[in-house]
mmCIF file of C-alpha atoms in Angstrom:
data_model
loop_
_atom_site.group_PDB
_atom_site.id
_atom_site.type_symbol
_atom_site.label_atom_id
_atom_site.label_comp_id
_atom_site.label_asym_id
_atom_site.label_seq_id
_atom_site.Cartn_x
_atom_site.Cartn_y
_atom_site.Cartn_z
ATOM 1 C CA UNK A 1 85.037 102.177 95.753
ATOM 2 C CA UNK A 2 86.474 101.963 92.279
ATOM 3 C CA UNK A 3 85.772 105.181 90.351
ATOM 4 C CA UNK A 4 84.011 104.822 87.005
ATOM 5 C CA UNK A 5 86.776 106.957 85.485
ATOM 6 C CA UNK A 6 88.992 103.869 85.630
ATOM 7 C CA UNK A 7 87.274 102.955 82.376
ATOM 8 C CA UNK A 8 89.112 105.799 80.616
ATOM 9 C CA UNK A 9 92.507 104.119 81.026
ATOM 10 C CA UNK A 10 92.301 102.691 77.522
ATOM 11 C CA UNK A 11 95.857 101.288 77.475
ATOM 12 C CA UNK A 12 95.558 99.461 80.800
ATOM 13 C CA UNK A 13 96.304 95.755 80.388
ATOM 14 C CA UNK A 14 97.050 94.657 83.981
ATOM 15 C CA UNK A 15 94.881 95.572 86.977
ATOM 16 C CA UNK A 16 95.699 94.298 90.451
ATOM 17 C CA UNK A 17 93.645 95.707 93.301
ATOM 18 C CA UNK A 18 93.589 92.474 95.274
ATOM 19 C CA UNK A 19 93.769 92.034 99.049
ATOM 20 C CA UNK A 20 92.546 95.494 99.924
ATOM 21 C CA UNK A 21 89.936 94.814 102.567
ATOM 22 C CA UNK A 22 88.707 98.417 102.480
ATOM 23 C CA UNK A 23 87.902 98.372 98.771
ATOM 24 C CA UNK A 24 84.133 98.085 98.576
ATOM 25 C CA UNK A 25 81.183 99.128 96.480
ATOM 26 C CA UNK A 26 80.191 97.709 93.133
ATOM 27 C CA UNK A 27 82.438 96.884 90.212
ATOM 28 C CA UNK A 28 81.955 99.763 87.758
ATOM 29 C CA UNK A 29 80.602 98.765 84.356
ATOM 30 C CA UNK A 30 83.162 101.171 82.873
ATOM 31 C CA UNK A 31 85.813 98.475 83.429
ATOM 32 C CA UNK A 32 84.271 96.864 80.367
ATOM 33 C CA UNK A 33 85.751 99.720 78.310
ATOM 34 C CA UNK A 34 89.280 98.439 78.935
ATOM 35 C CA UNK A 35 89.553 96.402 75.736
ATOM 36 C CA UNK A 36 93.286 95.700 76.250
ATOM 37 C CA UNK A 37 92.795 94.325 79.769
ATOM 38 C CA UNK A 38 94.110 90.787 79.976
ATOM 39 C CA UNK A 39 94.680 90.401 83.736
ATOM 40 C CA UNK A 40 92.203 91.528 86.393
ATOM 41 C CA UNK A 41 92.697 90.784 90.088
ATOM 42 C CA UNK A 42 89.958 92.107 92.348
ATOM 43 C CA UNK A 43 89.882 89.247 94.848
ATOM 44 C CA UNK A 44 89.958 89.497 98.659
ATOM 45 C CA UNK A 45 88.067 92.797 98.844
ATOM 46 C CA UNK A 46 84.615 93.919 99.958
ATOM 47 C CA UNK A 47 83.089 94.356 96.488
ATOM 48 C CA UNK A 48 79.311 93.939 96.269
ATOM 49 C CA UNK A 49 76.673 93.463 93.601
ATOM 50 C CA UNK A 50 77.225 91.476 90.425
ATOM 51 C CA UNK A 51 79.861 91.271 87.723
ATOM 52 C CA UNK A 52 78.854 93.873 85.107
ATOM 53 C CA UNK A 53 77.723 92.490 81.762
ATOM 54 C CA UNK A 54 80.238 94.803 80.072
ATOM 55 C CA UNK A 55 82.913 92.282 81.077
ATOM 56 C CA UNK A 56 81.519 90.103 78.294
ATOM 57 C CA UNK A 57 83.259 92.380 75.800
ATOM 58 C CA UNK A 58 86.714 91.993 77.306
ATOM 59 C CA UNK A 59 87.947 89.642 74.607
ATOM 60 C CA UNK A 60 91.610 90.055 75.621
ATOM 61 C CA UNK A 61 90.928 88.925 79.190
ATOM 62 C CA UNK A 62 92.954 85.860 80.188
ATOM 63 C CA UNK A 63 92.710 86.027 83.967
ATOM 64 C CA UNK A 64 89.794 87.146 86.152
ATOM 65 C CA UNK A 65 90.024 86.753 89.907
ATOM 66 C CA UNK A 66 87.066 88.115 91.843
ATOM 67 C CA UNK A 67 86.760 85.519 94.599
ATOM 68 C CA UNK A 68 86.460 86.381 98.291
ATOM 69 C CA UNK A 69 84.232 89.416 97.855
ATOM 70 C CA UNK A 70 80.573 89.968 98.648
ATOM 71 C CA UNK A 71 79.327 89.501 95.098
ATOM 72 C CA UNK A 72 75.902 87.937 94.543
ATOM 73 C CA UNK A 73 74.048 86.151 91.778
ATOM 74 C CA UNK A 74 74.799 83.310 89.421
ATOM 75 C CA UNK A 75 77.823 82.776 87.209
ATOM 76 C CA UNK A 76 77.243 85.102 84.244
ATOM 77 C CA UNK A 77 76.776 83.345 80.901
ATOM 78 C CA UNK A 78 78.832 85.987 79.117
ATOM 79 C CA UNK A 79 81.961 84.499 80.703
ATOM 80 C CA UNK A 80 81.552 81.627 78.242
ATOM 81 C CA UNK A 81 82.207 84.032 75.371
ATOM 82 C CA UNK A 82 85.646 84.946 76.690
ATOM 83 C CA UNK A 83 87.584 82.388 74.664
ATOM 84 C CA UNK A 84 91.001 83.540 75.879
ATOM 85 C CA UNK A 85 90.120 83.181 79.562
ATOM 86 C CA UNK A 86 92.524 80.709 81.188
ATOM 87 C CA UNK A 87 92.318 81.714 84.881
ATOM 88 C CA UNK A 88 88.980 82.226 86.595
ATOM 89 C CA UNK A 89 88.401 82.513 90.339
ATOM 90 C CA UNK A 90 84.852 83.234 91.468
#
């Protein structure tokens, strides 16, 4: 599982934890604290739950890849507020 302390890495701008079939659990809402994050690859894992609403505040985010997980629910409306988003894989 991703530790919530990952949200303290305030200068992190690129996160790639893709294709790690043993990475499970929920996506911590603390990732929404990473205001400089512009690239987030969490695809091809075993992540569960929903995309935290805190992602709606990631205004620098250009790429979000969370496909091929075990996430549930509908496409969050807050993704529409991410004007810089150019790559999205659900």
